[in-house]
Amino acid sequence: MTSSEASAQRIPPFVSLGSARSVAGPGMAPGRGGNHPRSVASANAAVVSRETTPAGRSNIIDAIDDSSPIARELAHETKRRERLMGRKLPRPEKTRIFTVSNQKGGVGKTTTTVNIAAALAAAGLNVLVIDIDPQGNASTALGIEHHADVDSIYDVLINDVALADVVAQCPDIEKLICAPATIHLAGAEIELVSLVAREQRLRRAIDVYAKTRVKNGEERLDYIFIDCPPSLGLLTVNAFCAANEVLIPIQCEYYALEGLSQLLKNIEMIQKHLNDELVVSTILLTMYDGRTNLAAQVAAEVRTHFPEQVLSAVVPRSVRISEAPSYQQTVMTYDPSSSGALSYLEAAAEIAER
């Protein structure tokens, strides 16, 4: 599939909210991007039916037989989508800068970063993703080139290149831009050691970029998300110093709780010595499997210890979420009707309204 063909199948996440594609039916084929002719036709039919009902819209819930577990789940998802329909997310008073971090690998840091950023951008907010993980997975998911010849966040940190010269437009979503990572970042930890003000270099670059946008007459950024590597080296320290909020994705398994306690100790050190404005504002439960007691126990324990920080939205295990990066997309554009996309939309709305 060519890039133009792939781009043609990408749909802004909020377009699909409340559509008939949200409820599976015999005439629907939820394939790549959810943009099959049959599903689109069904969506159009649903729009017509809502317009011609006496009340102005049909009650989809009443039409669902919830006598089976699958039907009950579909009814529940439809209710969640209807709550999101037409919701306008507020702009923050000033730019909110999030560091998405967890020292444990495989908990969904990059997935959370790109999907929440995509959801907020699709709602009309200006969002920047800064990828400081040498693996460059966030850059891949957003469809941004990040081979060795591309100017990247490495050049910003090491060679004092302006952030404005590095950011690239996400091909899927108009309001979303990304500062990509390249393999050069793998050696940045060593190169940063000898530089002046090594912990503050990313923060200074962001401040200069904000002033450049104002000078050029561009809208200010509403959100900045910094995707960190699974470690506490100088790259992650730079992210903590640049941000004022920490978003921690937690996998619903026991090992995640052990990693969380160590992460909080490290954040406390950063607060004490480098950035006293940093707060752990948001915790998101990821890879939740409602069929297991362990997931429920981990979720309950995290909510008990962090009642104000944990989002109500929970991200389930989802094949669609895992498939999306292989097409250089977020799940928001790959399959906006999936349960994973719905969960990230809910999480994004909850963050914006806090």
Coordinates of C-alpha atoms in Angstrom, one line a residue, residues 15 82 89 124 127 135 269 309 321 324:
V15 CA -15.7 11.9 13.0
E82 CA -22.8 9.2 23.1
L89 CA -12.6 20.2 24.9
G124 CA -8.8 21.2 17.6
V127 CA -0.3 19.6 20.2
Q135 CA 14.0 3.8 19.5
M269 CA 14.6 14.0 43.7
Q309 CA -4.3 11.2 40.0
I321 CA -3.8 -0.6 19.3
A324 CA -1.7 0.7 14.3

